DNA sequence: CTTCCTGCAAAAGTTTTGCATTAAC
DNA sequence: GTTAATGCAAAACTTTTGCAGGAAG
């Protein structure tokens, strides 16, 4: 939230966009700021409601797609029908999610480093024999959030 | 699959449905058989195309919902917009998924038992301090499938 | 028999697209 | 100045729902 950190964030976003020949426009900067402020992945309805007047729906959908291509944001799936987005781990830090199976809400969660090592060991030792090239992992805990308990 | 195993499957499905006061009708039996035949979670368009004449769309959506409530099937999320379903682990076995980030296809995958133990240890030791009651985990590897490579 | 399930069709909700205007470089 | 992004409105697509007829217990 410091000015320096914000600046870094925007430089990283601009760099990512430039690599796919895209401009870092005002609307895209707003999206990055909204996602940076949240401590969890946001659904698109949540993003639309965040600002008054509302962000234009088609631009939000289009720009999140562009930002995803640029590696600036990441799409997160939950248990409900809404697509959620968060800043990519290059711009934040590696973490996992607590997914509520009742309401679909998603919170960030950082597991113990020992667990990370186990998972990464399994990923890298997974031979090409399975016909699948694993780039990364997705480890979420599914349960009931505070509000739904 | 063997006749005996099929029979067990249908008994388990019928039992699950009875517990939520639902009937094991012909349409629901077809869904269980289709999912049992697949080696991976199927999207609803895939399920609809599976049989000729096509299964009625509204019944498929409704019955998958009922079967999910009954604990017979499980909803699986990928990276695309389609909801996928597979038989619940009570009726099959515990496993994880290889998710293709390009096409959204999902394959089953069973990781080494050591990894399972690490993940479960982390889940059960996650204190109630985080305000989240974790029932289970979701561990997927994300990458590129054979077809998209 | 009585209740619940089915299947068609139409509605609802989320996401995508066409196009004239505006902003970025 | 040229090219690409924007924002409105409408379309496309997945999923849900209403209702008359039919199957299950």
XYZ file of C-alpha atoms (C1' of nucleotides) in Angstrom:
348
model
C 0.000 0.000 0.000
C 3.040 2.275 0.187
C 3.592 4.546 -2.768
C 6.789 2.760 -3.707
C 5.100 -0.632 -3.722
C 2.210 0.713 -5.778
C 4.636 2.082 -8.278
C 6.374 -1.280 -8.575
C 3.036 -2.924 -9.131
C 2.150 -0.607 -11.972
C 5.564 -0.947 -13.555
C 5.179 -4.727 -13.482
C 1.701 -4.507 -14.977
C 2.859 -2.137 -17.719
C 5.799 -4.387 -18.509
C 3.598 -7.453 -18.766
C 1.207 -5.660 -21.078
C 3.960 -4.321 -23.280
C 5.237 -7.862 -23.802
C 1.955 -8.768 -25.476
C 1.703 -5.408 -27.317
C -0.994 -3.955 -25.152
C -1.309 -0.549 -23.578
C -1.584 0.168 -19.867
C -4.694 2.299 -20.030
C -6.687 3.984 -17.279
C -9.325 1.255 -17.178
C -6.695 -1.446 -16.815
C -4.943 0.481 -14.091
C -8.203 0.689 -12.150
C -8.620 -3.080 -12.374
C -5.113 -3.666 -11.075
C -5.738 -1.290 -8.188
C -9.058 -2.873 -7.281
C -7.499 -6.349 -7.242
C -4.497 -5.088 -5.292
C -6.739 -3.646 -2.601
C -8.649 -6.906 -2.107
C -7.267 -9.673 0.090
C -9.022 -12.300 -1.972
C -10.017 -13.096 -5.536
C -12.968 -10.984 -6.695
C -15.848 -12.035 -8.891
C -16.752 -9.783 -11.794
C -20.020 -8.616 -10.202
C -17.950 -7.650 -7.148
C -15.519 -5.720 -9.325
C -18.366 -3.961 -11.133
C -19.939 -2.826 -7.865
C -16.627 -1.626 -6.468
C -16.639 1.798 -8.122
C -19.255 4.483 -8.591
C -20.122 5.091 -11.330
C -19.851 1.436 -12.190
C -17.077 0.255 -14.417
C -18.422 -0.627 -17.857
C -19.134 -4.329 -17.973
C -17.764 -5.100 -21.424
C -14.493 -3.309 -20.744
C -14.038 -5.161 -17.468
C -14.535 -8.514 -19.157
C -12.285 -7.577 -22.047
C -9.559 -6.061 -19.922
C -9.424 -8.929 -17.475
C -8.903 -11.193 -20.466
C -6.083 -9.000 -21.725
C -4.506 -8.766 -18.280
C -4.676 -12.530 -17.986
C -2.915 -12.957 -21.342
C -0.285 -10.532 -20.125
C 0.286 -12.575 -16.974
C -0.817 -9.691 -14.749
C -3.908 -11.340 -13.301
C -5.001 -14.917 -12.779
C -8.408 -16.505 -13.137
C -9.574 -18.386 -10.039
C -12.376 -20.919 -10.040
C -14.582 -21.540 -7.038
C -17.606 -23.759 -6.489
C -20.188 -21.334 -7.839
C -20.794 -19.976 -11.327
C -18.713 -16.809 -11.002
C -15.258 -16.384 -12.425
C -12.912 -14.678 -10.001
C -9.660 -12.827 -10.584
C -6.618 -11.983 -8.494
C -3.239 -10.424 -9.226
C -0.762 -12.963 -10.604
C 1.725 -14.436 -8.154
C 4.600 -12.679 -9.939
C 3.109 -9.450 -8.663
C 2.143 -10.674 -5.204
C 3.245 -13.976 -3.660
C 2.514 -17.662 -3.904
C -0.527 -18.693 -1.922
C -3.557 -20.938 -1.904
C -7.265 -20.581 -1.260
C -9.929 -21.420 1.246
C -13.051 -22.051 -0.817
C -16.483 -22.030 0.810
C -18.630 -24.784 -0.661
C -21.826 -23.035 0.398
C -21.435 -19.484 -0.865
C -18.432 -19.803 -3.183
C -16.440 -17.139 -1.364
C -12.666 -17.459 -1.649
C -10.028 -16.292 0.833
C -6.269 -16.312 0.457
C -4.250 -18.778 2.520
C -0.525 -19.495 2.804
C 0.277 -23.067 3.852
C 3.423 -24.188 5.714
C 6.539 -24.309 3.476
C 6.938 -28.041 4.120
C 3.674 -28.660 2.292
C 4.792 -26.557 -0.642
C 7.909 -28.644 -0.955
C 5.941 -31.908 -0.981
C 3.605 -30.688 -3.669
C 6.359 -29.297 -5.853
C 8.357 -32.501 -5.493
C 5.355 -34.461 -6.743
C 4.835 -32.078 -9.636
C 8.411 -32.157 -10.904
C 8.722 -35.922 -10.475
C 5.574 -36.541 -12.470
C 7.068 -38.079 -15.570
C 6.149 -37.138 -19.099
C 4.811 -40.686 -19.211
C 1.378 -39.434 -18.237
C 1.262 -37.224 -21.335
C 0.808 -34.056 -19.346
C 3.228 -31.212 -18.774
C 2.461 -29.696 -15.364
C 3.473 -26.053 -14.995
C 2.047 -25.350 -11.592
C -0.315 -26.605 -8.933
C -3.582 -25.531 -7.410
C -4.116 -26.548 -3.802
C -7.283 -25.367 -2.158
C -9.060 -26.320 1.014
C -12.801 -26.687 0.662
C -15.083 -26.139 3.603
C -17.345 -23.648 5.312
C -16.467 -20.009 5.810
C -17.183 -17.953 8.893
C -20.327 -16.396 7.421
C -21.862 -19.731 6.421
C -20.939 -21.672 9.573
C -16.711 -53.052 -16.011
C -17.788 -56.234 -14.237
C -21.427 -56.865 -13.556
C -20.829 -57.226 -9.842
C -19.065 -53.861 -9.622
C -21.822 -52.202 -11.621
C -24.370 -53.602 -9.282
C -22.499 -52.225 -6.275
C -22.361 -48.863 -7.963
C -26.100 -48.746 -8.495
C -26.815 -49.926 -4.979
C -24.613 -47.152 -3.626
C -26.314 -44.589 -5.847
C -29.778 -45.767 -4.833
C -28.803 -45.674 -1.170
C -27.463 -42.153 -1.443
C -30.616 -40.976 -3.156
C -32.877 -42.640 -0.626
C -31.112 -40.786 2.155
C -32.275 -37.498 0.665
C -35.740 -38.876 -0.223
C -35.133 -39.139 -3.929
C -35.851 -41.938 -6.363
C -33.323 -43.761 -8.477
C -35.037 -43.273 -11.813
C -33.989 -44.336 -15.305
C -32.602 -40.906 -16.210
C -30.468 -40.807 -13.088
C -29.196 -44.320 -13.720
C -28.071 -43.278 -17.194
C -26.106 -40.364 -15.741
C -24.369 -42.630 -13.241
C -23.466 -45.056 -16.024
C -22.147 -42.332 -18.305
C -19.948 -40.936 -15.541
C -18.797 -44.418 -14.545
C -17.685 -45.156 -18.098
C -15.595 -41.972 -18.342
C -12.076 -41.830 -16.935
C -12.408 -38.134 -16.295
C -14.925 -35.509 -15.233
C -17.389 -34.692 -18.021
C -18.846 -31.331 -18.911
C -22.596 -31.110 -19.404
C -22.306 -30.568 -23.177
C -20.209 -33.747 -23.265
C -22.836 -35.647 -21.305
C -25.595 -34.360 -23.567
C -23.768 -35.519 -26.694
C -23.002 -38.942 -25.215
C -26.318 -40.562 -26.065
C -28.518 -40.578 -29.137
C -31.189 -39.354 -28.941
C -29.722 -36.688 -26.724
C -30.552 -36.673 -23.054
C -32.953 -33.832 -22.260
C -30.982 -30.845 -21.120
C -33.177 -29.732 -18.238
C -33.329 -33.212 -16.756
C -29.571 -33.573 -16.946
C -29.032 -30.297 -15.125
C -31.685 -31.102 -12.554
C -30.586 -34.663 -11.968
C -26.923 -33.802 -11.624
C -27.985 -31.343 -8.950
C -29.978 -34.026 -7.171
C -27.159 -36.556 -7.476
C -24.766 -33.999 -6.046
C -27.049 -33.407 -3.053
C -27.201 -37.152 -2.570
C -23.407 -37.397 -2.540
C -23.386 -39.614 -5.619
C -21.587 -37.201 -7.932
C -19.216 -34.311 -7.415
C -18.922 -31.011 -9.247
C -15.457 -30.307 -10.630
C -14.234 -26.912 -11.744
C -11.684 -26.419 -14.482
C -10.257 -23.318 -16.129
C -13.041 -22.852 -18.662
C -16.697 -21.957 -18.254
C -18.084 -25.485 -18.163
C -19.118 -27.265 -15.010
C -17.909 -30.851 -14.953
C -19.132 -33.822 -12.950
C -17.609 -37.098 -11.813
C -18.752 -39.910 -9.516
C -18.149 -39.103 -5.857
C -15.061 -40.583 -4.253
C -17.219 -42.771 -1.993
C -18.195 -44.634 -5.156
C -14.785 -44.629 -6.809
C -11.531 -43.635 -5.094
C -9.687 -40.560 -3.932
C -7.789 -38.875 -6.739
C -6.781 -35.534 -8.188
C -6.837 -33.843 -11.560
C -4.596 -32.752 -14.362
C -6.199 -29.600 -15.717
C -5.241 -28.263 -19.138
C -4.998 -24.486 -19.045
C -5.500 -24.212 -22.789
C -8.577 -26.327 -23.490
C -9.953 -26.918 -19.991
C -9.858 -30.687 -20.323
C -9.509 -32.612 -17.054
C -7.920 -36.030 -16.513
C -7.840 -38.108 -13.352
C -4.555 -38.493 -11.486
C -3.548 -40.329 -8.329
C -0.551 -38.806 -6.544
C 1.895 -40.688 -4.287
C 0.460 -41.494 -0.813
C 3.189 -39.467 0.858
C 1.777 -36.335 -0.739
C -1.717 -37.161 0.453
C -0.440 -37.436 4.005
C 1.274 -34.033 3.833
C -1.821 -32.329 2.530
C -4.137 -33.950 5.032
C -1.790 -33.108 7.880
C -1.900 -29.462 6.820
C -5.680 -29.538 6.574
C -6.306 -31.019 10.010
C -3.702 -28.825 11.702
C -5.220 -25.682 10.260
C -6.594 -24.124 13.418
C -10.071 -22.703 13.750
C -8.182 -19.434 14.220
C -8.490 -18.718 10.513
C -12.299 -18.814 10.751
C -12.609 -21.567 8.205
C -13.612 -25.181 8.693
C -11.862 -27.245 6.004
C -13.630 -30.469 5.102
C -11.476 -31.597 2.231
C -8.818 -30.506 -0.218
C -8.533 -29.970 -3.934
C -5.096 -30.535 -5.401
C -4.753 -30.173 -9.142
C -1.815 -29.840 -11.443
C -2.243 -27.230 -14.139
C -0.429 -27.498 -17.425
C -0.756 -28.581 -21.017
C -2.422 -31.800 -22.111
C -1.212 -34.082 -24.877
C -3.635 -32.635 -27.436
C -2.635 -29.020 -26.781
C 1.117 -29.596 -26.531
C -53.795 -43.449 -6.158
C -50.687 -39.940 -4.870
C -46.395 -37.898 -5.217
C -42.486 -36.933 -7.538
C -39.945 -36.898 -11.971
C -39.766 -35.710 -16.863
C -39.241 -32.985 -20.932
C -40.381 -29.223 -23.687
C -40.117 -24.416 -24.087
C -39.169 -20.126 -22.391
C -36.672 -17.229 -18.943
C -32.740 -15.834 -16.332
C -28.043 -14.808 -15.705
C -23.239 -14.509 -17.166
C -20.087 -13.512 -20.789
C -19.014 -12.040 -25.585
C -19.302 -9.146 -29.693
C -20.395 -5.123 -33.287
C -19.668 -0.622 -33.962
C -19.114 4.377 -33.582
C -16.347 7.299 -30.510
C -12.410 8.398 -27.746
C -7.894 7.871 -25.853
C -3.027 6.228 -26.193
C 1.250 6.458 -28.358
C -2.054 11.233 -37.135
C -2.573 6.334 -36.710
C -3.749 2.503 -34.262
C -5.912 0.413 -30.525
C -9.168 0.778 -26.409
C -13.673 2.169 -24.809
C -18.555 1.872 -23.790
C -23.110 1.193 -25.115
C -26.413 -2.034 -26.694
C -27.551 -6.320 -28.361
C -26.346 -11.183 -29.098
C -24.630 -15.651 -27.584
C -24.292 -19.197 -24.474
C -24.800 -21.790 -20.123
C -27.972 -22.796 -16.619
C -32.570 -22.477 -14.291
C -37.576 -22.606 -13.995
C -42.886 -23.225 -15.145
C -45.969 -26.386 -16.330
C -48.660 -30.251 -18.388
C -48.091 -35.129 -18.857
C -46.079 -39.579 -17.211
C -43.578 -42.814 -14.233
C -42.420 -44.507 -9.474
C -43.641 -46.257 -5.121
